[in-house]
mmCIF file of C-alpha atoms in Angstrom:
data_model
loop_
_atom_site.group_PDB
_atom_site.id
_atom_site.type_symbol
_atom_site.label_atom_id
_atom_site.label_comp_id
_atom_site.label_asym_id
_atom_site.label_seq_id
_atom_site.Cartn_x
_atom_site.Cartn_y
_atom_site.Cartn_z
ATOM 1 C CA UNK A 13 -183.372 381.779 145.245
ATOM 2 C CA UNK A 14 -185.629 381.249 142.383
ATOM 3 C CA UNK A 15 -189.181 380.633 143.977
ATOM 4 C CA UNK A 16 -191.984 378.499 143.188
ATOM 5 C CA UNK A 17 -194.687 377.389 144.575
ATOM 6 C CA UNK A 18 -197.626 374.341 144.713
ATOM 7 C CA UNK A 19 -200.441 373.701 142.940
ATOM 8 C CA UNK A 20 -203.843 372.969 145.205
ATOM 9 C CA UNK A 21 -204.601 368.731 144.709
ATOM 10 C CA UNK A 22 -207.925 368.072 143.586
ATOM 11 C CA UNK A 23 -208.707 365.745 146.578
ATOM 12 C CA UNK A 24 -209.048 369.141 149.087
ATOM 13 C CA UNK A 25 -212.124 370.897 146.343
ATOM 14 C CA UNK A 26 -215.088 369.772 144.668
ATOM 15 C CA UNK A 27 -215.175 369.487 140.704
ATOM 16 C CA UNK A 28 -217.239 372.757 140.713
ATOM 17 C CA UNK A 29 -215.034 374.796 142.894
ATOM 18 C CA UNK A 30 -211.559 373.212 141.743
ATOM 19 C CA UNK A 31 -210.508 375.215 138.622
ATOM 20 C CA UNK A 32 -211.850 378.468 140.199
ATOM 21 C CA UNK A 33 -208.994 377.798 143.386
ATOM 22 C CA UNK A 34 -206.042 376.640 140.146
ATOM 23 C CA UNK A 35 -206.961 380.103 138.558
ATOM 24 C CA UNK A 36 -207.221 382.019 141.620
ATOM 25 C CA UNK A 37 -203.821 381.232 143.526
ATOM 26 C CA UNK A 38 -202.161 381.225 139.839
ATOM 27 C CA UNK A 39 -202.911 384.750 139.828
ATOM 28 C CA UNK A 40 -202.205 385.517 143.515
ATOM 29 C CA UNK A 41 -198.663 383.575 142.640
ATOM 30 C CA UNK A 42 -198.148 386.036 139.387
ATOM 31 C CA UNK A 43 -199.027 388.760 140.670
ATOM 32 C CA UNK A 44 -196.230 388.273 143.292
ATOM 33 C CA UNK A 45 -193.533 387.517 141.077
ATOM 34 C CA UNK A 46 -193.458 383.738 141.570
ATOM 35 C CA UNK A 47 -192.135 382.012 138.758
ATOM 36 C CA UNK A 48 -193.198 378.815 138.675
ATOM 37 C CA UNK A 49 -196.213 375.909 140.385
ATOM 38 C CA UNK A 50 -195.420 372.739 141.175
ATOM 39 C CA UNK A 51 -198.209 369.940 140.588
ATOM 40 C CA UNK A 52 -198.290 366.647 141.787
ATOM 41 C CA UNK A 53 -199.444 363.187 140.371
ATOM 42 C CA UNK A 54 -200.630 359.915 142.060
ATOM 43 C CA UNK A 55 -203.704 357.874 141.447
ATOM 44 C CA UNK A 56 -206.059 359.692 143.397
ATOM 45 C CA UNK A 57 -205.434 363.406 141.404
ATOM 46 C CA UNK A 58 -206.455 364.724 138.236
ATOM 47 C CA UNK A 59 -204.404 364.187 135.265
ATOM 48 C CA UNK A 60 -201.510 366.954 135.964
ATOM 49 C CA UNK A 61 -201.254 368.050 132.354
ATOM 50 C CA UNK A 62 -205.082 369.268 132.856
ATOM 51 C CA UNK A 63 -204.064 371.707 135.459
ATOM 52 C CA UNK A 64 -201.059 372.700 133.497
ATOM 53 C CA UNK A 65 -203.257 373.600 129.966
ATOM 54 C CA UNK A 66 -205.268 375.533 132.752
ATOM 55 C CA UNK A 67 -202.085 377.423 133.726
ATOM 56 C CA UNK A 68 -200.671 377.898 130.376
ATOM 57 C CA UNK A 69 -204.338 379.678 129.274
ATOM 58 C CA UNK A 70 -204.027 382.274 132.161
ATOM 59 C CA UNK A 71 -202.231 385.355 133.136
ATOM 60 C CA UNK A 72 -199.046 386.568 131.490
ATOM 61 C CA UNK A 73 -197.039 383.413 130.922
ATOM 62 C CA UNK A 74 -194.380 383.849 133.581
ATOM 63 C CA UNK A 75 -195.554 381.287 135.644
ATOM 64 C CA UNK A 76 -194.130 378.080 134.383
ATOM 65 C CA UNK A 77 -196.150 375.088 135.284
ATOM 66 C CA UNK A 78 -193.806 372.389 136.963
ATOM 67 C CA UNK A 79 -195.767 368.889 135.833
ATOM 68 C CA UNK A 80 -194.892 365.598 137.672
ATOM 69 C CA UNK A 81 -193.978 362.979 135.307
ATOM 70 C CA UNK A 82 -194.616 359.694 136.039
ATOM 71 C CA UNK A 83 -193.019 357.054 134.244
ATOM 72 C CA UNK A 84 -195.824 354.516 134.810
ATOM 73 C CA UNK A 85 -198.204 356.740 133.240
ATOM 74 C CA UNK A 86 -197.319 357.080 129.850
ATOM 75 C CA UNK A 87 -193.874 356.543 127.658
ATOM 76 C CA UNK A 88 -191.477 359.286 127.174
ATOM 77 C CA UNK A 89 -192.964 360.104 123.330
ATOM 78 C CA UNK A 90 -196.567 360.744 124.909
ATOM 79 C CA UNK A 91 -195.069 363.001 127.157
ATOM 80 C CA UNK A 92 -192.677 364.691 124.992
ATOM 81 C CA UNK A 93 -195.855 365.272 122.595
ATOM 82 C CA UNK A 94 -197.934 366.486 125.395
ATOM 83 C CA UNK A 95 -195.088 368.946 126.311
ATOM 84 C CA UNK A 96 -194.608 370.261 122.596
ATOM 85 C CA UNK A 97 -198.523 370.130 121.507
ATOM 86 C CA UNK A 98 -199.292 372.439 124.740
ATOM 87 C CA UNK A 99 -196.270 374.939 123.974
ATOM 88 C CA UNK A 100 -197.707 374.760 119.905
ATOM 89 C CA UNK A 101 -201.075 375.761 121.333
ATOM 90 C CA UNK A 102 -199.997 377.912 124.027
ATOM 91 C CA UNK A 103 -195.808 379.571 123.360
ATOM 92 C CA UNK A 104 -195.259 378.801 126.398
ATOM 93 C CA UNK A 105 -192.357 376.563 127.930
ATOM 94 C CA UNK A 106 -193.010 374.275 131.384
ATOM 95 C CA UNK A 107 -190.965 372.441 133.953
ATOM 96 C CA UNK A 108 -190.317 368.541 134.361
ATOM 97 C CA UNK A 109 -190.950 366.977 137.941
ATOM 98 C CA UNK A 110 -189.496 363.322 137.018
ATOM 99 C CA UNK A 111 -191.348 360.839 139.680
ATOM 100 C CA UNK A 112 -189.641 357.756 140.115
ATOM 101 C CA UNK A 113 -192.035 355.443 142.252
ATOM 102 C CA UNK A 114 -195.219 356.869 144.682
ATOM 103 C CA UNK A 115 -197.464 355.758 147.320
ATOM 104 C CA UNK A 116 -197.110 351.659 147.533
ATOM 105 C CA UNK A 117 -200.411 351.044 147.462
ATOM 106 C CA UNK A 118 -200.433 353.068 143.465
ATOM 107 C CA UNK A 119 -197.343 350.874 142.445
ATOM 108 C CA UNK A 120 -199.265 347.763 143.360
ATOM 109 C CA UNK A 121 -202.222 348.847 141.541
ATOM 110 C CA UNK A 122 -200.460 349.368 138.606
ATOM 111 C CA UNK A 123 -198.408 346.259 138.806
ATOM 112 C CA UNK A 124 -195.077 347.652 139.343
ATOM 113 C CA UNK A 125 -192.747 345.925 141.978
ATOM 114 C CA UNK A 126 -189.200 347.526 140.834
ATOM 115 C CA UNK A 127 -187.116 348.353 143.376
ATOM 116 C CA UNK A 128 -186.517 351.901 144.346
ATOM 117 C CA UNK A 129 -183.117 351.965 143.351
ATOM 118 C CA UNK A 130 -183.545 350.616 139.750
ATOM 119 C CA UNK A 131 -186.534 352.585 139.433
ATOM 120 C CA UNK A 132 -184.055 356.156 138.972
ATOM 121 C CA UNK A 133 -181.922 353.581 136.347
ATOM 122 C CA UNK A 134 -185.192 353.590 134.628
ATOM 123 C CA UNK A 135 -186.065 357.172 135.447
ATOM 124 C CA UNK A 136 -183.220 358.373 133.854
ATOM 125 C CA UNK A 137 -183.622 356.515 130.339
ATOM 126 C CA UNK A 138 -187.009 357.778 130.315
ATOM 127 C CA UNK A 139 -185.791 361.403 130.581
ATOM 128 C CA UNK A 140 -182.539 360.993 128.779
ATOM 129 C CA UNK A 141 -185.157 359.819 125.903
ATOM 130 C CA UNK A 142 -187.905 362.693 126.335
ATOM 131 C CA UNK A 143 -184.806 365.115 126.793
ATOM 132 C CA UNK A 144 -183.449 363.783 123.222
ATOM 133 C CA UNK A 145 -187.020 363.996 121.453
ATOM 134 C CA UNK A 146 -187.478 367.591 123.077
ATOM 135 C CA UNK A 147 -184.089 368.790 121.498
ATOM 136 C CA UNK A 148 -185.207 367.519 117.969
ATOM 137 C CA UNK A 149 -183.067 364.235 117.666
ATOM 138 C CA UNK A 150 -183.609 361.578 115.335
ATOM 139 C CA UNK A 151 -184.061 359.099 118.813
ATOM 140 C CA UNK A 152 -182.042 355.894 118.440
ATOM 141 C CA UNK A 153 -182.148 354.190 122.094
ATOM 142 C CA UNK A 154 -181.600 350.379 123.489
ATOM 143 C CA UNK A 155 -181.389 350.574 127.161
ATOM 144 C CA UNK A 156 -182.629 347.963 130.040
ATOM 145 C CA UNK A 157 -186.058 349.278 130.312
ATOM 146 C CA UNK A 158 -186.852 351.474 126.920
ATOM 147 C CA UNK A 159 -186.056 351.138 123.399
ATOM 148 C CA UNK A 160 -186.815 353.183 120.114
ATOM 149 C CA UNK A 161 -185.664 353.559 116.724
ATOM 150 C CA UNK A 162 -185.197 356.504 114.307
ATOM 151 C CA UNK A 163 -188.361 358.066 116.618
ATOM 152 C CA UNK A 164 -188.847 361.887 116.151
ATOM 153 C CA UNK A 165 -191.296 364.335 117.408
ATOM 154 C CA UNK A 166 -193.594 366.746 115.613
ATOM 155 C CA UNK A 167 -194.635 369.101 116.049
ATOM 156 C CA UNK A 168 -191.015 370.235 117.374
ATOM 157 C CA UNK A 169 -190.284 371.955 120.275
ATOM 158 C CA UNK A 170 -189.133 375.445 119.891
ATOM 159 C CA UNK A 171 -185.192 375.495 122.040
ATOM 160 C CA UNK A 172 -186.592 378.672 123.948
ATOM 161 C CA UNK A 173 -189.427 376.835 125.563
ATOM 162 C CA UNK A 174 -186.974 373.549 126.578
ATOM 163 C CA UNK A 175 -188.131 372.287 129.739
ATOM 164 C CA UNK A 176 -185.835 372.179 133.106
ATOM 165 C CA UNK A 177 -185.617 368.730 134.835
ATOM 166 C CA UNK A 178 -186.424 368.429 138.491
ATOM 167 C CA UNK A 179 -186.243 365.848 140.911
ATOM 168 C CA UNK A 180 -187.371 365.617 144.880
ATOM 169 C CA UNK A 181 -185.568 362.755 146.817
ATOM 170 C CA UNK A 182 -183.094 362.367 149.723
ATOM 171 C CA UNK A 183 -181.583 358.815 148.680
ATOM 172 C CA UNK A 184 -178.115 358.058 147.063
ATOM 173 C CA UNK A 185 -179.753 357.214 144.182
ATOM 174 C CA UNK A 186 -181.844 360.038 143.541
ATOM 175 C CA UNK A 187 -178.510 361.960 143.877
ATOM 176 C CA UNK A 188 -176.885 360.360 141.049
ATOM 177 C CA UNK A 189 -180.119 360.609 138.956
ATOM 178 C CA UNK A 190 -179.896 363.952 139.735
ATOM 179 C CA UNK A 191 -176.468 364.513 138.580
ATOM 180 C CA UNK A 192 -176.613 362.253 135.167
ATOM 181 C CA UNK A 193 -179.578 364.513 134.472
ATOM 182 C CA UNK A 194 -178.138 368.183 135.736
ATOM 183 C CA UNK A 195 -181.043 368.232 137.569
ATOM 184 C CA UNK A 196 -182.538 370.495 140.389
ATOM 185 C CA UNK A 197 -182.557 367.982 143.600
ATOM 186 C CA UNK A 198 -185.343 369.480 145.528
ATOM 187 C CA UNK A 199 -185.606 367.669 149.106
ATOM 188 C CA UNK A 200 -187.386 368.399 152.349
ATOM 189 C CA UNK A 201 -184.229 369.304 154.588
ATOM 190 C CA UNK A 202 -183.583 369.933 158.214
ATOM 191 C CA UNK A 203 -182.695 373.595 159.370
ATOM 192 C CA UNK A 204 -179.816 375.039 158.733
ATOM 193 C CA UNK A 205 -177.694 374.202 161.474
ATOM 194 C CA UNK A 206 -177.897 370.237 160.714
ATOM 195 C CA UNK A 207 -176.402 370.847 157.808
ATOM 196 C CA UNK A 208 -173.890 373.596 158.540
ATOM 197 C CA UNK A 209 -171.262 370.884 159.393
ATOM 198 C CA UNK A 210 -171.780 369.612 156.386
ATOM 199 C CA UNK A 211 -170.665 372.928 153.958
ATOM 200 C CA UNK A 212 -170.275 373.472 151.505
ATOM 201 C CA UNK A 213 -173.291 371.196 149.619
ATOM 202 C CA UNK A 214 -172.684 372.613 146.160
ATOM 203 C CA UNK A 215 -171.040 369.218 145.183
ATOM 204 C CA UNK A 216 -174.281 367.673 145.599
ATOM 205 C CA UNK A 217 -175.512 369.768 142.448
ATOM 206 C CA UNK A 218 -178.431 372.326 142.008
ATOM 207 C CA UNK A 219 -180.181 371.887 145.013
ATOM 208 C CA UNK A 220 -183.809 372.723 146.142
ATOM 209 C CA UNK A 221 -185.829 373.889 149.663
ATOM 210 C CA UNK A 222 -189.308 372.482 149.190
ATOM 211 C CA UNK A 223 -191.008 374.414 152.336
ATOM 212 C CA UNK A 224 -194.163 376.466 154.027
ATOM 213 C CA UNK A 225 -194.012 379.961 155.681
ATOM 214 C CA UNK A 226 -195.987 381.618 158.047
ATOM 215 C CA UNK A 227 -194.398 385.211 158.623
ATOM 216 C CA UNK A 228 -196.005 388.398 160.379
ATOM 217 C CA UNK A 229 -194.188 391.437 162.001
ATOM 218 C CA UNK A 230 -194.112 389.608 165.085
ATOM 219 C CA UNK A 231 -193.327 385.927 166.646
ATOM 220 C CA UNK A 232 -196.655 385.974 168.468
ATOM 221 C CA UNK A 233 -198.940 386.703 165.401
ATOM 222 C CA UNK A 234 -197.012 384.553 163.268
ATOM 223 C CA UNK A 235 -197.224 381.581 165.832
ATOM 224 C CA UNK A 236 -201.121 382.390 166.046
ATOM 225 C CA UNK A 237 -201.488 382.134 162.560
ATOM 226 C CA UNK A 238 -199.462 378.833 162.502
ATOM 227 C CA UNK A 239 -201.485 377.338 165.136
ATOM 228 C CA UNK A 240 -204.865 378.290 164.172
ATOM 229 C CA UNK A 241 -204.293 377.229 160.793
ATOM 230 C CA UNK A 242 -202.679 373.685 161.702
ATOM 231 C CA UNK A 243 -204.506 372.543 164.939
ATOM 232 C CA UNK A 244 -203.892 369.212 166.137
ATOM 233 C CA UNK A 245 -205.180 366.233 164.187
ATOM 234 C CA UNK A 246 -205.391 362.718 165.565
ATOM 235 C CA UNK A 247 -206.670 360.946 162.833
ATOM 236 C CA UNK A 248 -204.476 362.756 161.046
ATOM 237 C CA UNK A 249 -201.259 361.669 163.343
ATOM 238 C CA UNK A 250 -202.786 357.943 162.656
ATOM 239 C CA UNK A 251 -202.894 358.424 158.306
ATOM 240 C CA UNK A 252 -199.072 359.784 158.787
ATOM 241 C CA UNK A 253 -198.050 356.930 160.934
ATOM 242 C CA UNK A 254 -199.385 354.621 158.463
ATOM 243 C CA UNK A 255 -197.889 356.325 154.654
ATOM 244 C CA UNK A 256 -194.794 356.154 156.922
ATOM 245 C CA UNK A 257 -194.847 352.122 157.810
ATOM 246 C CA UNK A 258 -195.819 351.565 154.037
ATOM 247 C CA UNK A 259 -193.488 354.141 152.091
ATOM 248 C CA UNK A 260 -189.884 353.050 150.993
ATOM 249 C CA UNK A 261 -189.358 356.854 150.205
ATOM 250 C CA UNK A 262 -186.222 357.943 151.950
ATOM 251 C CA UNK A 263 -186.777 361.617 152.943
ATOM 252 C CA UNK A 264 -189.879 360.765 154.636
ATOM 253 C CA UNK A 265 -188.646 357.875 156.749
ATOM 254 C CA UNK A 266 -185.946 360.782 157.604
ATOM 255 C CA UNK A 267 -188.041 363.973 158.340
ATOM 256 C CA UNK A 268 -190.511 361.595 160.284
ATOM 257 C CA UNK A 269 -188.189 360.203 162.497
ATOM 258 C CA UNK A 270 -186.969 364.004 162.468
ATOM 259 C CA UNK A 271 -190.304 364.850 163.269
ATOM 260 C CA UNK A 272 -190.423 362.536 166.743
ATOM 261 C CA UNK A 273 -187.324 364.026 167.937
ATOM 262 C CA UNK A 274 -188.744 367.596 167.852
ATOM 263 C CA UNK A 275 -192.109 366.720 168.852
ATOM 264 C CA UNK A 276 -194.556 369.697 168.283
ATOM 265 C CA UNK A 277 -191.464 372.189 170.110
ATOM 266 C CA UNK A 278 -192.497 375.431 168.894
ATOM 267 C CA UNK A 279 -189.449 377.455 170.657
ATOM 268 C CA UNK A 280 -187.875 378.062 166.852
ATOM 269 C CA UNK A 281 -188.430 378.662 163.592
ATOM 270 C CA UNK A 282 -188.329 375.288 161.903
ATOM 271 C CA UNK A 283 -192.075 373.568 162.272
ATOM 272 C CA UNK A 284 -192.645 370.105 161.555
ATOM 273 C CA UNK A 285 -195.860 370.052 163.345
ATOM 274 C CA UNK A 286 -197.896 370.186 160.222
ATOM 275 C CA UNK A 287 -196.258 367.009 158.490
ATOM 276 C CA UNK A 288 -196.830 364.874 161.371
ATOM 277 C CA UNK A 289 -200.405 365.984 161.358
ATOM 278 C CA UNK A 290 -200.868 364.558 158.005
ATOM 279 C CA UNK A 291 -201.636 368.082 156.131
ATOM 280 C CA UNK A 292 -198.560 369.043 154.299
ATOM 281 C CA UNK A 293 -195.308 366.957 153.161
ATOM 282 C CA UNK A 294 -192.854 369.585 153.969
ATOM 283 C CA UNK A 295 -191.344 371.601 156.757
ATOM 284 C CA UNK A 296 -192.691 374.973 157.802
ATOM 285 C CA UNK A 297 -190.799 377.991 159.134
ATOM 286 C CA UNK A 298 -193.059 380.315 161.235
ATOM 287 C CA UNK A 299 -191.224 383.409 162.859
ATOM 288 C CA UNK A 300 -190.627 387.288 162.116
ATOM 289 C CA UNK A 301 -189.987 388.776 158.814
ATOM 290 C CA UNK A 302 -186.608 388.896 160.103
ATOM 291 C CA UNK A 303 -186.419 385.771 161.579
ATOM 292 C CA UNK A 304 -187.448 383.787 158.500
ATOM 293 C CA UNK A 305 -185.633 385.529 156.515
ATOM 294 C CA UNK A 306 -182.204 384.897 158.306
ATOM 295 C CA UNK A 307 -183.660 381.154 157.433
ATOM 296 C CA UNK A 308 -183.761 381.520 154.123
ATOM 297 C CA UNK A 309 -180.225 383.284 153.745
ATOM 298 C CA UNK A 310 -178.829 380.322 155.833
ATOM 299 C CA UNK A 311 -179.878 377.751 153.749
ATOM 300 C CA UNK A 312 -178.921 379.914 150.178
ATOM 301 C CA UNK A 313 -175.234 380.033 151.927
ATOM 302 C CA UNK A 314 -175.411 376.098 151.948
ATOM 303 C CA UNK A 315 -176.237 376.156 148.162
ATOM 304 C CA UNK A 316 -179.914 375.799 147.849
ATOM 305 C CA UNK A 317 -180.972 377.824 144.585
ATOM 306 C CA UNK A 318 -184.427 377.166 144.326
ATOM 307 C CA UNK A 319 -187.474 377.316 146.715
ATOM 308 C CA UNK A 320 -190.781 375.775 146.451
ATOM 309 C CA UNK A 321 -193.728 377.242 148.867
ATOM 310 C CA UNK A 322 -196.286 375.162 150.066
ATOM 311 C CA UNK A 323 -199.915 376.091 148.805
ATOM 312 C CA UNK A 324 -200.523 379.762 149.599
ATOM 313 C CA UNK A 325 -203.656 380.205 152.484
ATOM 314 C CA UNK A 326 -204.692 383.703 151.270
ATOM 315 C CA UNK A 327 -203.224 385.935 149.131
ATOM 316 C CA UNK A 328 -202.422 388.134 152.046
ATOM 317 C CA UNK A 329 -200.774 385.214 153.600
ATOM 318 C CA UNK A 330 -198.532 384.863 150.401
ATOM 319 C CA UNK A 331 -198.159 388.700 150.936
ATOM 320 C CA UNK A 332 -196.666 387.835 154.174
ATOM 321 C CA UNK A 333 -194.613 385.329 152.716
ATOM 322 C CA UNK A 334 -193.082 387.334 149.931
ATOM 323 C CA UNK A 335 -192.499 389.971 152.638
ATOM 324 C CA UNK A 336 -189.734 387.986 154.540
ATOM 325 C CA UNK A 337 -188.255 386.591 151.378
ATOM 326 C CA UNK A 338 -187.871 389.562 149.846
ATOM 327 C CA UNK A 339 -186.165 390.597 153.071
ATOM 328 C CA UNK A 340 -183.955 387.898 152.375
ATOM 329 C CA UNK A 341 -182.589 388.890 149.142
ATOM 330 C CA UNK A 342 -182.365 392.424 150.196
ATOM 331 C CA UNK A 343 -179.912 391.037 152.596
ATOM 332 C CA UNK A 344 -178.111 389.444 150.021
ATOM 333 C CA UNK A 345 -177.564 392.726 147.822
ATOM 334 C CA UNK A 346 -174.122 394.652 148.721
ATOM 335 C CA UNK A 347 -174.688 398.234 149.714
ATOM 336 C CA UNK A 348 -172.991 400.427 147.377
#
């Protein structure tokens, strides 16, 4: 799989201590051959294409920033500037996280009651349009949401640094977004064996894991680790039960009422403990090298291709993690 990972949120750090923490785990991530870091948007964070000039002035440019682009925000030729002014200043090429809607309470404040189908109808003019002013087009376009005439971008964007498209969602129409735009579907799946029945996905596209780990040598220090580092929360169990009366998202009404059917079991390797605790929005797997690994090479034989970590704890803890995946692609590698 081609691994990324997640940018820290602003919310968790003071202003002081905040671009110290982007710097540090860009390097930790780097360093360990990740190749790309996901950051989000909503009205609470900083302005994602702040963290992403941050990114694009470190290190040795193989990390890619993936930016979160939200329609509501700003229109597809501010962002298709933004995109081609930072890779002018910096030569180096970034990811697209398309974001159709958000948290309910940001689509109220900003006055936006479309419904969460028609919002990926007007998620994919927006990219079709960005994708078109990206590639250098002369951008002719009439559709039910956007329209522009003979609109071009300057400065241009060189083809080597052409962003890839990305989407996260679990509902029929994300799917189809997904597939207009040859997108990477990233979602926040169930284990393996769930889906098994279900083989092959490939149909359904490029396909993503979006997912924590917390590997050690054994099951014991690995749980330890897991528990310690995710104790339980009760006001946090009360902020998840309310995002999930108020959200219309799909894949978290479906990994929360996941989540009440496994309760906090802890007998296997798929953890959803954290997520109903209100600290992460993804599944973790906690287990053995070995055991983690076998994960990981069950869900790349259902067609996932790409994997985005959670935010790293330590950079021995993303030692750890890099530790069981490369035991999964060693796996993966005939012997000669």
């Amino acid at each position: 799989m081609k691994v990324l990972t997640t940018a820290p949120t602003s919310l968790r750090y003071e202003p002081a201590t905040f671009l110290g923490e982007v710097r540090r785990l860009a390097r930790w991530n780097e360093d360990a051959g990740i190749e790309g870091m996901q950051i989000y948007t909503d009205n609470a964070l900083i302005d994602p294409w702040t963290v992403a000039h941050v990114l694009m002035s470190e290190g040795s440019g193989r990390l890619r920033p993936l930016v979160a682009v939200q329609p509501l925000y700003m229109t597809p030729y501010a962002a298709a500037r933004m995109i081609s002014s930072l890779a002018f200043l910096h030569g180096r090429a970034m990811d697209l996280n398309m974001v159709a809607g958000g948290f309910v309470k940001d689509l109220q404040q900003l006055g936006d009651d479309t419904e969460h189908d028609a919002r990926y109808e007007r998620l994919i003019e927006y990219t079709q349009i960005l994708q078109a002013l990206l590639s250098g087009d002369n951008v002719t376009f009439e559709g039910a949401y956007y329209r522009v005439s003979n609109l071009r971008l300057s400065p241009a964007l060189p083809p080597e640094l052409m962003p890839g498209i990305y989407l996260s969602g679990a509902s029929p129409a994300c799917v189809e977004a997904s597939a207009t735009l040859r997108a990477v579907r990233f979602s926040y799946t169930k284990p393996p064996a769930d889906l098994e029945p279900q083989a092959p996905l490939t149909g359904a596209g490029h396909l993503g894991l979006r997912i924590g780990i917390i590997a050690r040598k054994t099951a014991e220090e690995a749980w330890r680790e897991a528990l310690g580092r995710f104790p339980p929360d009760r006001r946090g169990q009360l902020a998840h039960r309310i995002a999930r009366g108020t959200t219309d998202s799909i894949w978290h009404r479906q990994l929360s009422a996941y989540a009440d059917e496994l309760q906090n079991a802890q007998d296997g390797i798929y953890w959803l403990h954290p997520f109903r605790n209100y600290k992460t929005f993804c599944p973790y797997l906690v287990g053995t090298y070995e055991e983690v690994s076998s994960y990981l090479r069950r869900y790349e034989a259902l067609g996932y291709s790409h994997l985005i970590l959670d935010v790293a704890a330590s950079e021995e803890d993303l030692a750890h993690t890099m530790t069981s995946i490369e035991a999964s692609r060693a796996a993966l590698v005939p012997v000669a």
